[in-house]
Every structure is written in C-alpha cells, then in structure tokens.
Amino acid sequence: MTRPAVAVLDTPSLGDRSYLVHDGRTGFVVDPQRDIDRMLAVADQAKVEITHVFETHLHNDYVTGGYALARHTGAAYHVNAADEVSFPHVPVRDGDVVEVGDLAVRVVATPGHTFTHLSYVLLADGRPAGVFSGGSLLYGAVGRPDLLGPRHTHTLARRQYASVRRLAGRLPDQTVVYPTHGFGSYCAVGAGGADTSTVGRERVANAALTQDEEGFVAGLLAGLTEWPAYYTRMAALNAAGPPPPDLSPLRPATPAELRRRLAAGEWVVDLRTRTAFAAGHLRGTVNVGLDGSFATQVGWLVPGNTPVTLLAPTPAELAEAQRELVRIGIDRPAAASAGTPREWAGGGELSRFALATFADLAAVRAHRPVLVVDVRQRDEWAAARLADAVHVPLHLLAARRADLPGGEIWVHCASGYRAAIAASMLVVAGRQVVAVDDDFDRAAAAGLPVAYDSAPRHATR
C-alpha cells in the first residue's frame, strides 16, 4: 500500500501554504512561493526528486515560484489550459490524471476564486487521500470571489458555491483538505482558524456545504473586505513566468543617502518592533515591524514603483525582510542599513512618540478631549468600535491625514501593530501622536464607550 508523505511549507506572513507530496522517491509541489530555496531544502532533506509542479490558479496575493522551480528541477509545470500565460508549461484540464511515481493527481475544475481555478485530488492506490484545494474549499471558509473586479463577483460567488459542492461530492469524508489560502490570507472569506481538516469536517462546518445557495452567496458577499493594493499587480507577474529572486545582500546606505531619500519623499522603512521605534527613530522613517504582517503592509501602503529602503538592527533581519518582499514582487529595495537609529541619523536628533494602553486613553479623556483615530478595516469597525472615534483605515491614512482636525491624536487598531505604522506616518506629517499598544478587546473594560454592530461581521486583521 502506498502511503504518500505531505510536507507543509507555511508562509505565515502572507497566510498561505505550499506543499511537497512524495512517495519516498518522487514528488510534486503545489503552489510554491517565490523563494524556492525553501522548497528545494525540504525536498533535499527528504531525498526526493521533484518531477511535477502544479498551480491551482494565477495567484493574486503572491508571486509564484512555480515557473522558477520547474526550470531549476526540470519538473513538468502544470497550469490550467485556459490560463493565458507566456511561458512553457503542461496544460491540464478537468478530469486529467497525472502519474507521479507511485502516486497520481486528478485535476478538478473548481472556478470561484478565479474563473480558471483548479483543485488537485491526490490518489494513492487509486483512492483519494487528499485534495489540494488552493482558493476553493478552505478550512471553514472559501476563497474570495471579487479579485477579478465587481463585474464578475456575483458570478464567481455562485461558481464558488457550486465548485465546493462538486468537489466535496466526489470525495469521501476522510479525504484530507490541503488549501493554499485561509491562514490569514486576504484571499479567504469566512471564519476559519483550524490548522487541519477533512472533507467530512467541512461538510458540517463550511457554509458552502451547509447553506443553500442564496444564503451562502449573500453571506459571502457581505463578508468581503478590502484587499491589499499590490494584489492588482500579482496575476500579470505570474502570467509572465517570474524568474527566481535575487536574494543577494542589498546595497548599504549611508546617513547622507538616507537623508537624501527621505527628502525626495521615498519610503525608508524601519523594521524594528513598535516599542523600539517609538523610543527613538530616524526622523521621517515609517515603522513596519518585521514581527507582523510586514510584506502585506508594505505592499499595501507603498505606491507602486516607489523606492523602498530598509533599516534594521542586523543584516539577518534585512535579509528576512528582503525575502518577504520578493514574494510580493518587490525584488530589489533601493538600499538598506543595519545599525542603530543614532547611526542612521548621523548624530542628528531622533524622533519619538508615546505608547499607551486603552486604560491610559480612558484616564486622559476623563480630563480633556482628544482625537481618537481607528485605523482598522471596515469589517472590524462595523463589528465593534469606540463610539466617538474617527475611522480612517490604515491604507487610506496617507490620503486622508491632512483632513484630520488639529491637536493631539491617539491612534489605535486591534493589537497595536497597525497603530504604530499609522503613528509613524502621522509623525512624518508633523502631528503629535500617541499610539495605543493594546488589544481592542480591553477597551470596554477600561471604561471606554464601545458601540457594537447588531450583526457583527468577521474581523481578524
């Protein structure tokens, strides 16, 4: 009896997973990330030859490593025959079966996340052992249907419903589900949270399998939130066949160069924690900590083609940030510097702002009015919010910060990470800012007036 091995390669910062599946000698990869050295290391450790690479769809949330991995290994690169791509590949269609050593893969068309989305059923001894469902059937959720534009959203929502049901209807309950999205990715819609699942579990937990079509579609459309701006660039990059990334060290920047780049309006990003950044930083820099959704936020906030320079305490942290950025198509930041804020400032004065808790905010408001700005997303705001806060989602702050009333600003999010990003952007604009470094769940207990939606919607970010 053939027992397939499935190695899971997580990319937590983007909320995605890639997979290496093998029989002990020969293997295939599903939806690899851009930095293929990680997957090659997994295959090398398992002493497995990668002979096939499968894409479930043209991804919107990251640059694929599929083309580069196939070229590096000589593997067959399987892409939907209906996808318009400009690189050599093996076209596959619904119903195709591909032999991979002692295993086989059956192709199933599952449109919904995109029109040409595919899932791949893993067959061991001719029986389903797992399904690689990409952005179709997720853990308690499905892939969002709106990334191709509002003209297609309703159609894709209905196709997603039909696809998930078709896929589940073909598979036994014990079939393990291996999605690409759903671990914090903005490509997912719904309340996931599980780390593993089977088709049987999804039959009782997934709205696409428990609700009628009208109820499912209405709920899916109501749950759609904003998605990162860089998504608009990913599909075209993936259709062109992205080359492997250049992860060689970045060119070091001097303090004079940093001043010049800041004066030119470029983004100089400090990767340190929000606590360290608030205590002292090079004036004009923006804090996007490497300890959070770094790549997503940089890709969302920095306008396309704007040079980005990275600052961090160590070369290792710069290398980690560089790896994160190549996954979303920012291949070579303009420059970088490992060191301290005083070194970056060349002896000049550092900039600072205060950190506080929701209890601190309540205490201050007992004595004087302050402007509170909530930078969470629309769904988070709708579910629960401070009754008198001003709502400016983080990705809109650069465009709207000039419209905020004068005076001191207290800015908050759900946990403090995005609040620090917002605070750094407001300090650049010359505002006096306090960043609330606290969990929003503590706001009501601190005595702050919290308004709740009568029908709270899912909010995770």
GROMACS .gro file of C-alpha atoms in nm:
model
  461
    1MET     CA    1   0.000   0.000   0.000
    2THR     CA    2   0.137   0.341  -0.100
    3ARG     CA    3   0.146   0.595   0.185
    4PRO     CA    4   0.204   0.944   0.046
    5ALA     CA    5   0.400   1.193   0.253
    6VAL     CA    6   0.285   1.555   0.257
    7ALA     CA    7   0.529   1.825   0.370
    8VAL     CA    8   0.360   2.156   0.451
    9LEU     CA    9   0.557   2.475   0.391
   10ASP     CA   10   0.397   2.767   0.573
   11THR     CA   11   0.432   3.134   0.482
   12PRO     CA   12   0.260   3.289   0.785
   13SER     CA   13   0.322   3.650   0.687
   14LEU     CA   14   0.100   3.602   0.379
   15GLY     CA   15  -0.134   3.342   0.528
   16ASP     CA   16  -0.055   3.076   0.268
   17ARG     CA   17   0.076   2.720   0.244
   18SER     CA   18   0.267   2.530  -0.023
   19TYR     CA   19   0.303   2.153  -0.036
   20LEU     CA   20   0.556   1.885  -0.133
   21VAL     CA   21   0.394   1.544  -0.182
   22HIS     CA   22   0.600   1.230  -0.245
   23ASP     CA   23   0.618   0.852  -0.233
   24GLY     CA   24   0.966   0.845  -0.082
   25ARG     CA   25   1.146   0.891  -0.413
   26THR     CA   26   0.942   1.109  -0.649
   27GLY     CA   27   0.734   1.411  -0.561
   28PHE     CA   28   0.525   1.701  -0.677
   29VAL     CA   29   0.480   2.054  -0.546
   30VAL     CA   30   0.159   2.257  -0.525
   31ASP     CA   31   0.155   2.638  -0.529
   32PRO     CA   32   0.519   2.712  -0.437
   33GLN     CA   33   0.618   3.054  -0.310
   34ARG     CA   34   0.871   3.273  -0.492
   35ASP     CA   35   1.167   3.185  -0.267
   36ILE     CA   36   1.206   2.830  -0.397
   37ASP     CA   37   1.520   2.757  -0.194
   38ARG     CA   38   1.292   2.666   0.098
   39MET     CA   39   1.111   2.402  -0.105
   40LEU     CA   40   1.434   2.269  -0.250
   41ALA     CA   41   1.571   2.228   0.101
   42VAL     CA   42   1.261   2.029   0.207
   43ALA     CA   43   1.295   1.801  -0.096
   44ASP     CA   44   1.668   1.758  -0.037
   45GLN     CA   45   1.611   1.663   0.326
   46ALA     CA   46   1.352   1.405   0.219
   47LYS     CA   47   1.585   1.281  -0.059
   48VAL     CA   48   1.304   1.331  -0.310
   49GLU     CA   49   1.320   1.431  -0.676
   50ILE     CA   50   1.062   1.696  -0.771
   51THR     CA   51   0.922   1.589  -1.108
   52HIS     CA   52   0.597   1.790  -1.125
   53VAL     CA   53   0.478   2.133  -1.015
   54PHE     CA   54   0.106   2.222  -1.005
   55GLU     CA   55  -0.059   2.566  -0.986
   56THR     CA   56  -0.415   2.585  -0.860
   57HIS     CA   57  -0.458   2.932  -1.013
   58LEU     CA   58  -0.283   3.253  -1.113
   59HIS     CA   59  -0.230   3.391  -0.766
   60ASN     CA   60  -0.327   3.740  -0.659
   61ASP     CA   61  -0.155   3.754  -0.322
   62TYR     CA   62   0.198   3.646  -0.408
   63VAL     CA   63   0.442   3.594  -0.690
   64THR     CA   64   0.464   3.225  -0.768
   65GLY     CA   65   0.781   3.023  -0.758
   66GLY     CA   66   0.630   2.756  -0.981
   67TYR     CA   67   0.798   2.853  -1.305
   68ALA     CA   68   1.138   2.903  -1.143
   69LEU     CA   69   1.110   2.574  -0.951
   70ALA     CA   70   1.015   2.381  -1.263
   71ARG     CA   71   1.307   2.527  -1.457
   72HIS     CA   72   1.550   2.458  -1.172
   73THR     CA   73   1.445   2.094  -1.129
   74GLY     CA   74   1.337   2.009  -1.482
   75ALA     CA   75   0.990   1.928  -1.350
   76ALA     CA   76   0.676   1.942  -1.563
   77TYR     CA   77   0.489   2.263  -1.485
   78HIS     CA   78   0.111   2.210  -1.483
   79VAL     CA   79  -0.114   2.512  -1.536
   80ASN     CA   80  -0.478   2.532  -1.643
   81ALA     CA   81  -0.501   2.508  -2.021
   82ALA     CA   82  -0.740   2.805  -2.016
   83ASP     CA   83  -0.492   3.038  -1.845
   84GLU     CA   84  -0.324   3.287  -2.077
   85VAL     CA   85   0.041   3.257  -1.984
   86SER     CA   86   0.358   3.337  -2.175
   87PHE     CA   87   0.588   3.058  -2.056
   88PRO     CA   88   0.633   2.690  -2.147
   89HIS     CA   89   0.406   2.465  -1.942
   90VAL     CA   90   0.199   2.148  -1.948
   91PRO     CA   91  -0.169   2.245  -1.991
   92VAL     CA   92  -0.415   2.049  -1.777
   93ARG     CA   93  -0.793   2.030  -1.779
   94ASP     CA   94  -1.076   1.899  -1.566
   95GLY     CA   95  -1.061   1.521  -1.547
   96ASP     CA   96  -0.693   1.481  -1.639
   97VAL     CA   97  -0.492   1.233  -1.431
   98VAL     CA   98  -0.117   1.283  -1.393
   99GLU     CA   99   0.104   0.998  -1.270
  100VAL     CA  100   0.376   1.100  -1.023
  101GLY     CA  101   0.582   0.796  -0.921
  102ASP     CA  102   0.356   0.563  -0.725
  103LEU     CA  103   0.101   0.842  -0.681
  104ALA     CA  104  -0.142   1.015  -0.914
  105VAL     CA  105  -0.314   1.352  -0.929
  106ARG     CA  106  -0.664   1.407  -1.065
  107VAL     CA  107  -0.747   1.756  -1.193
  108VAL     CA  108  -1.082   1.904  -1.088
  109ALA     CA  109  -1.211   2.236  -1.220
  110THR     CA  110  -1.323   2.449  -0.924
  111PRO     CA  111  -1.395   2.803  -1.052
  112GLY     CA  112  -1.496   3.065  -0.799
  113HIS     CA  113  -1.183   3.226  -0.664
  114THR     CA  114  -1.091   3.276  -1.030
  115PHE     CA  115  -1.262   3.154  -1.346
  116THR     CA  116  -0.986   2.902  -1.419
  117HIS     CA  117  -0.920   2.774  -1.068
  118LEU     CA  118  -0.823   2.406  -1.034
  119SER     CA  119  -0.805   2.166  -0.741
  120TYR     CA  120  -0.592   1.853  -0.738
  121VAL     CA  121  -0.702   1.525  -0.582
  122LEU     CA  122  -0.417   1.310  -0.453
  123LEU     CA  123  -0.470   0.945  -0.542
  124ALA     CA  124  -0.288   0.666  -0.357
  125ASP     CA  125  -0.358   0.316  -0.491
  126GLY     CA  126  -0.636   0.475  -0.694
  127ARG     CA  127  -0.821   0.614  -0.392
  128PRO     CA  128  -0.846   0.980  -0.278
  129ALA     CA  129  -0.608   1.054   0.006
  130GLY     CA  130  -0.615   1.433  -0.004
  131VAL     CA  131  -0.721   1.732  -0.206
  132PHE     CA  132  -0.513   2.042  -0.277
  133SER     CA  133  -0.789   2.298  -0.296
  134GLY     CA  134  -0.599   2.626  -0.345
  135GLY     CA  135  -0.853   2.905  -0.300
  136SER     CA  136  -1.164   2.690  -0.331
  137LEU     CA  137  -1.256   2.477  -0.026
  138LEU     CA  138  -1.075   2.625   0.275
  139TYR     CA  139  -1.099   2.548   0.646
  140GLY     CA  140  -1.444   2.676   0.739
  141ALA     CA  141  -1.419   2.927   0.456
  142VAL     CA  142  -1.375   2.976   0.082
  143GLY     CA  143  -1.158   3.190  -0.143
  144ARG     CA  144  -1.294   3.535  -0.211
  145PRO     CA  145  -1.470   3.587  -0.547
  146ASP     CA  146  -1.408   3.959  -0.601
  147LEU     CA  147  -1.043   3.985  -0.701
  148LEU     CA  148  -1.122   3.997  -1.073
  149GLY     CA  149  -1.340   4.305  -1.028
  150PRO     CA  150  -1.700   4.383  -0.930
  151ARG     CA  151  -1.835   4.287  -1.273
  152HIS     CA  152  -1.753   3.922  -1.201
  153THR     CA  153  -1.806   3.900  -0.825
  154HIS     CA  154  -2.163   3.768  -0.818
  155THR     CA  155  -2.095   3.514  -1.092
  156LEU     CA  156  -1.783   3.386  -0.920
  157ALA     CA  157  -1.960   3.368  -0.583
  158ARG     CA  158  -2.217   3.130  -0.732
  159ARG     CA  159  -1.948   2.930  -0.907
  160GLN     CA  160  -1.758   2.902  -0.582
  161TYR     CA  161  -2.065   2.751  -0.417
  162ALA     CA  162  -2.110   2.501  -0.700
  163SER     CA  163  -1.740   2.413  -0.710
  164VAL     CA  164  -1.706   2.342  -0.339
  165ARG     CA  165  -2.014   2.121  -0.351
  166ARG     CA  166  -1.892   1.943  -0.661
  167LEU     CA  167  -1.551   1.882  -0.507
  168ALA     CA  168  -1.687   1.758  -0.174
  169GLY     CA  169  -1.944   1.543  -0.352
  170ARG     CA  170  -1.668   1.350  -0.526
  171LEU     CA  171  -1.460   1.278  -0.216
  172PRO     CA  172  -1.503   1.055   0.090
  173ASP     CA  173  -1.524   1.213   0.433
  174GLN     CA  174  -1.173   1.106   0.537
  175THR     CA  175  -1.007   1.294   0.249
  176VAL     CA  176  -0.761   1.545   0.397
  177VAL     CA  177  -0.806   1.904   0.274
  178TYR     CA  178  -0.488   2.096   0.189
  179PRO     CA  179  -0.577   2.456   0.094
  180THR     CA  180  -0.330   2.722  -0.016
  181HIS     CA  181  -0.518   3.015   0.140
  182GLY     CA  182  -0.701   3.054   0.467
  183PHE     CA  183  -0.435   3.108   0.733
  184GLY     CA  184  -0.464   3.485   0.749
  185SER     CA  185  -0.459   3.546   0.375
  186TYR     CA  186  -0.680   3.825   0.243
  187CYS     CA  187  -0.776   3.577  -0.031
  188ALA     CA  188  -1.003   3.396   0.217
  189VAL     CA  189  -1.355   3.489   0.323
  190GLY     CA  190  -1.508   3.332   0.633
  191ALA     CA  191  -1.427   3.225   0.986
  192GLY     CA  192  -1.151   2.968   0.952
  193GLY     CA  193  -0.898   2.919   1.231
  194ALA     CA  194  -0.842   2.543   1.203
  195ASP     CA  195  -0.498   2.403   1.128
  196THR     CA  196  -0.614   2.080   0.965
  197SER     CA  197  -0.940   1.948   0.826
  198THR     CA  198  -1.107   1.680   0.619
  199VAL     CA  199  -1.393   1.681   0.373
  200GLY     CA  200  -1.610   1.526   0.643
  201ARG     CA  201  -1.540   1.809   0.887
  202GLU     CA  202  -1.608   2.068   0.620
  203ARG     CA  203  -1.946   1.910   0.545
  204VAL     CA  204  -2.063   2.025   0.888
  205ALA     CA  205  -1.850   2.341   0.930
  206ASN     CA  206  -1.833   2.513   0.591
  207ALA     CA  207  -2.113   2.746   0.485
  208ALA     CA  208  -2.077   2.636   0.124
  209LEU     CA  209  -2.174   2.284   0.233
  210THR     CA  210  -2.434   2.367   0.499
  211GLN     CA  211  -2.633   2.657   0.350
  212ASP     CA  212  -2.849   2.693   0.044
  213GLU     CA  213  -2.703   2.886  -0.247
  214GLU     CA  214  -2.882   3.214  -0.183
  215GLY     CA  215  -2.788   3.222   0.183
  216PHE     CA  216  -2.428   3.132   0.108
  217VAL     CA  217  -2.388   3.393  -0.164
  218ALA     CA  218  -2.546   3.666   0.048
  219GLY     CA  219  -2.317   3.584   0.341
  220LEU     CA  220  -2.010   3.561   0.120
  221LEU     CA  221  -2.072   3.899  -0.040
  222ALA     CA  222  -2.146   4.060   0.296
  223GLY     CA  223  -1.815   3.929   0.433
  224LEU     CA  224  -1.596   4.080   0.164
  225THR     CA  225  -1.342   4.329   0.297
  226GLU     CA  226  -1.072   4.547   0.146
  227TRP     CA  227  -0.775   4.372  -0.007
  228PRO     CA  228  -0.415   4.491  -0.040
  229ALA     CA  229  -0.337   4.724  -0.329
  230TYR     CA  230  -0.047   4.513  -0.452
  231TYR     CA  231  -0.288   4.232  -0.545
  232THR     CA  232  -0.364   4.416  -0.869
  233ARG     CA  233  -0.007   4.351  -0.988
  234MET     CA  234   0.035   3.983  -0.899
  235ALA     CA  235  -0.166   3.800  -1.168
  236ALA     CA  236   0.018   3.973  -1.452
  237LEU     CA  237   0.355   3.890  -1.297
  238ASN     CA  238   0.252   3.528  -1.254
  239ALA     CA  239   0.124   3.501  -1.610
  240ALA     CA  240   0.465   3.615  -1.734
  241GLY     CA  241   0.656   3.337  -1.557
  242PRO     CA  242   0.851   3.505  -1.275
  243PRO     CA  243   1.224   3.431  -1.257
  244PRO     CA  244   1.390   3.322  -0.932
  245PRO     CA  245   1.451   3.610  -0.690
  246ASP     CA  246   1.782   3.779  -0.628
  247LEU     CA  247   1.838   3.749  -0.254
  248SER     CA  248   2.194   3.878  -0.252
  249PRO     CA  249   2.267   4.149   0.010
  250LEU     CA  250   2.130   4.494  -0.064
  251ARG     CA  251   2.349   4.797  -0.124
  252PRO     CA  252   2.431   4.970   0.208
  253ALA     CA  253   2.302   5.324   0.257
  254THR     CA  254   2.496   5.598   0.434
  255PRO     CA  255   2.329   5.854   0.665
  256ALA     CA  256   2.365   6.114   0.389
  257GLU     CA  257   2.188   5.887   0.141
  258LEU     CA  258   1.909   5.820   0.391
  259ARG     CA  259   1.858   6.195   0.435
  260ARG     CA  260   1.852   6.240   0.058
  261ARG     CA  261   1.596   5.963   0.007
  262LEU     CA  262   1.372   6.098   0.282
  263ALA     CA  263   1.393   6.449   0.137
  264ALA     CA  264   1.288   6.306  -0.201
  265GLY     CA  265   0.972   6.159  -0.045
  266GLU     CA  266   1.085   5.798  -0.072
  267TRP     CA  267   0.986   5.533   0.182
  268VAL     CA  268   1.252   5.446   0.437
  269VAL     CA  269   1.110   5.160   0.645
  270ASP     CA  270   1.232   5.076   0.995
  271LEU     CA  271   1.179   4.706   1.065
  272ARG     CA  272   1.219   4.719   1.443
  273THR     CA  273   0.943   4.646   1.693
  274ARG     CA  274   0.697   4.926   1.761
  275THR     CA  275   0.833   4.963   2.116
  276ALA     CA  276   1.187   5.018   1.993
  277PHE     CA  277   1.074   5.250   1.712
  278ALA     CA  278   0.859   5.469   1.938
  279ALA     CA  279   1.151   5.514   2.177
  280GLY     CA  280   1.367   5.670   1.906
  281HIS     CA  281   1.393   5.662   1.528
  282LEU     CA  282   1.535   5.846   1.230
  283ARG     CA  283   1.306   6.137   1.157
  284GLY     CA  284   1.087   6.075   0.852
  285THR     CA  285   1.101   5.695   0.861
  286VAL     CA  286   0.796   5.469   0.880
  287ASN     CA  287   0.774   5.173   1.116
  288VAL     CA  288   0.655   4.846   0.962
  289GLY     CA  289   0.777   4.585   1.206
  290LEU     CA  290   0.917   4.256   1.085
  291ASP     CA  291   0.723   4.095   1.372
  292GLY     CA  292   0.385   4.137   1.199
  293SER     CA  293   0.228   4.140   0.853
  294PHE     CA  294   0.532   4.319   0.713
  295ALA     CA  295   0.511   4.233   0.342
  296THR     CA  296   0.135   4.280   0.326
  297GLN     CA  297   0.152   4.625   0.481
  298VAL     CA  298   0.448   4.745   0.274
  299GLY     CA  299   0.282   4.617  -0.043
  300TRP     CA  300  -0.043   4.784   0.054
  301LEU     CA  301   0.093   5.121   0.166
  302VAL     CA  302   0.387   5.197  -0.061
  303PRO     CA  303   0.279   5.320  -0.406
  304GLY     CA  304   0.400   5.106  -0.695
  305ASN     CA  305   0.747   5.190  -0.830
  306THR     CA  306   0.831   5.400  -0.523
  307PRO     CA  307   1.184   5.319  -0.399
  308VAL     CA  308   1.196   5.146  -0.061
  309THR     CA  309   1.496   5.150   0.174
  310LEU     CA  310   1.515   4.913   0.471
  311LEU     CA  311   1.658   4.974   0.820
  312ALA     CA  312   1.714   4.704   1.082
  313PRO     CA  313   1.949   4.624   1.369
  314THR     CA  314   2.110   4.326   1.192
  315PRO     CA  315   2.189   4.200   0.841
  316ALA     CA  316   1.984   3.886   0.917
  317GLU     CA  317   1.671   4.096   0.969
  318LEU     CA  318   1.734   4.284   0.646
  319ALA     CA  319   1.768   3.951   0.465
  320GLU     CA  320   1.441   3.827   0.616
  321ALA     CA  321   1.260   4.144   0.505
  322GLN     CA  322   1.409   4.115   0.158
  323ARG     CA  323   1.278   3.756   0.134
  324GLU     CA  324   0.934   3.871   0.244
  325LEU     CA  325   0.926   4.143  -0.020
  326VAL     CA  326   1.029   3.931  -0.318
  327ARG     CA  327   0.720   3.721  -0.253
  328ILE     CA  328   0.506   4.021  -0.349
  329GLY     CA  329   0.718   4.142  -0.637
  330ILE     CA  330   0.941   4.398  -0.465
  331ASP     CA  331   1.260   4.240  -0.590
  332ARG     CA  332   1.539   4.481  -0.504
  333PRO     CA  333   1.482   4.751  -0.243
  334ALA     CA  334   1.684   5.062  -0.324
  335ALA     CA  335   1.921   5.028  -0.029
  336ALA     CA  336   1.947   4.907   0.329
  337SER     CA  337   2.133   4.970   0.651
  338ALA     CA  338   2.198   4.752   0.954
  339GLY     CA  339   2.266   4.952   1.268
  340THR     CA  340   2.106   5.184   1.522
  341PRO     CA  341   1.889   5.493   1.492
  342ARG     CA  342   2.176   5.715   1.603
  343GLU     CA  343   2.397   5.571   1.332
  344TRP     CA  344   2.123   5.623   1.071
  345ALA     CA  345   2.073   5.980   1.190
  346GLY     CA  346   2.447   6.053   1.168
  347GLY     CA  347   2.439   6.211   1.511
  348GLY     CA  348   2.124   6.411   1.440
  349GLU     CA  349   1.822   6.437   1.667
  350LEU     CA  350   1.589   6.136   1.682
  351SER     CA  351   1.212   6.145   1.660
  352ARG     CA  352   0.983   5.977   1.916
  353PHE     CA  353   0.621   5.919   2.008
  354ALA     CA  354   0.442   5.777   2.312
  355LEU     CA  355   0.284   5.435   2.354
  356ALA     CA  356  -0.016   5.385   2.580
  357THR     CA  357  -0.300   5.148   2.672
  358PHE     CA  358  -0.676   5.181   2.644
  359ALA     CA  359  -0.681   5.239   3.018
  360ASP     CA  360  -0.444   5.533   2.965
  361LEU     CA  361  -0.678   5.667   2.698
  362ALA     CA  362  -0.975   5.643   2.934
  363ALA     CA  363  -0.781   5.827   3.205
  364VAL     CA  364  -0.677   6.108   2.970
  365ARG     CA  365  -1.030   6.151   2.834
  366ALA     CA  366  -1.160   6.197   3.186
  367HIS     CA  367  -0.968   6.526   3.196
  368ARG     CA  368  -0.962   6.656   2.837
  369PRO     CA  369  -1.091   6.572   2.490
  370VAL     CA  370  -0.857   6.401   2.247
  371LEU     CA  371  -0.900   6.293   1.887
  372VAL     CA  372  -0.908   5.913   1.856
  373VAL     CA  373  -0.838   5.759   1.515
  374ASP     CA  374  -0.921   5.394   1.447
  375VAL     CA  375  -0.713   5.251   1.159
  376ARG     CA  376  -0.870   4.904   1.145
  377GLN     CA  377  -1.052   4.770   0.841
  378ARG     CA  378  -1.416   4.833   0.761
  379ASP     CA  379  -1.538   4.495   0.889
  380GLU     CA  380  -1.358   4.539   1.220
  381TRP     CA  381  -1.505   4.886   1.263
  382ALA     CA  382  -1.854   4.759   1.181
  383ALA     CA  383  -1.834   4.484   1.442
  384ALA     CA  384  -1.720   4.700   1.736
  385ARG     CA  385  -1.574   5.048   1.771
  386LEU     CA  386  -1.512   5.332   2.013
  387ALA     CA  387  -1.829   5.536   1.995
  388ASP     CA  388  -1.665   5.869   1.916
  389ALA     CA  389  -1.354   5.759   1.723
  390VAL     CA  390  -1.277   5.874   1.370
  391HIS     CA  391  -1.242   5.581   1.131
  392VAL     CA  392  -0.959   5.601   0.877
  393PRO     CA  393  -0.843   5.257   0.756
  394LEU     CA  394  -0.464   5.237   0.754
  395HIS     CA  395  -0.438   5.202   0.377
  396LEU     CA  396  -0.628   5.533   0.337
  397LEU     CA  397  -0.437   5.727   0.602
  398ALA     CA  398  -0.176   5.880   0.371
  399ALA     CA  399  -0.452   6.032   0.157
  400ARG     CA  400  -0.666   6.149   0.449
  401ARG     CA  401  -0.424   6.254   0.723
  402ALA     CA  402  -0.428   6.617   0.609
  403ASP     CA  403  -0.804   6.623   0.673
  404LEU     CA  404  -0.776   6.522   1.039
  405PRO     CA  405  -0.850   6.801   1.292
  406GLY     CA  406  -0.556   6.967   1.463
  407GLY     CA  407  -0.423   6.873   1.804
  408GLU     CA  408  -0.302   6.554   1.964
  409ILE     CA  409  -0.407   6.223   1.804
  410TRP     CA  410  -0.447   5.889   1.978
  411VAL     CA  411  -0.442   5.613   1.720
  412HIS     CA  412  -0.544   5.251   1.771
  413CYS     CA  413  -0.602   4.924   1.584
  414ALA     CA  414  -0.677   4.575   1.713
  415SER     CA  415  -0.344   4.499   1.882
  416GLY     CA  416  -0.100   4.787   1.834
  417TYR     CA  417   0.092   4.677   1.522
  418ARG     CA  418  -0.102   4.886   1.269
  419ALA     CA  419  -0.139   5.170   1.519
  420ALA     CA  420   0.241   5.203   1.527
  421ILE     CA  421   0.255   5.214   1.148
  422ALA     CA  422  -0.013   5.484   1.148
  423ALA     CA  423   0.157   5.679   1.426
  424SER     CA  424   0.486   5.681   1.235
  425MET     CA  425   0.307   5.812   0.925
  426LEU     CA  426   0.136   6.085   1.128
  427VAL     CA  427   0.463   6.187   1.293
  428VAL     CA  428   0.615   6.226   0.945
  429ALA     CA  429   0.329   6.468   0.874
  430GLY     CA  430   0.420   6.670   1.182
  431ARG     CA  431   0.141   6.553   1.414
  432GLN     CA  432   0.165   6.492   1.788
  433VAL     CA  433   0.068   6.127   1.829
  434VAL     CA  434   0.012   5.861   2.092
  435ALA     CA  435  -0.010   5.502   1.968
  436VAL     CA  436  -0.233   5.267   2.165
  437ASP     CA  437  -0.031   4.948   2.205
  438ASP     CA  438  -0.311   4.733   2.344
  439ASP     CA  439  -0.575   4.477   2.245
  440PHE     CA  440  -0.904   4.635   2.141
  441ASP     CA  441  -1.089   4.372   2.346
  442ARG     CA  442  -0.971   4.562   2.656
  443ALA     CA  443  -1.127   4.893   2.554
  444ALA     CA  444  -1.468   4.833   2.712
  445ALA     CA  445  -1.318   4.702   3.035
  446ALA     CA  446  -1.110   5.020   3.052
  447GLY     CA  447  -1.434   5.220   3.065
  448LEU     CA  448  -1.433   5.346   2.708
  449PRO     CA  449  -1.769   5.369   2.525
  450VAL     CA  450  -1.781   5.083   2.272
  451ALA     CA  451  -2.055   5.060   2.010
  452TYR     CA  452  -2.138   4.717   1.867
  453ASP     CA  453  -2.289   4.617   1.535
  454SER     CA  454  -2.622   4.442   1.576
  455ALA     CA  455  -2.483   4.172   1.347
  456PRO     CA  456  -2.105   4.164   1.398
  457ARG     CA  457  -1.902   4.053   1.099
  458HIS     CA  458  -1.584   3.850   1.091
  459ALA     CA  459  -1.279   4.060   1.174
  460THR     CA  460  -0.931   3.918   1.211
  461ARG     CA  461  -0.668   4.164   1.097
   0.00000   0.00000   0.00000
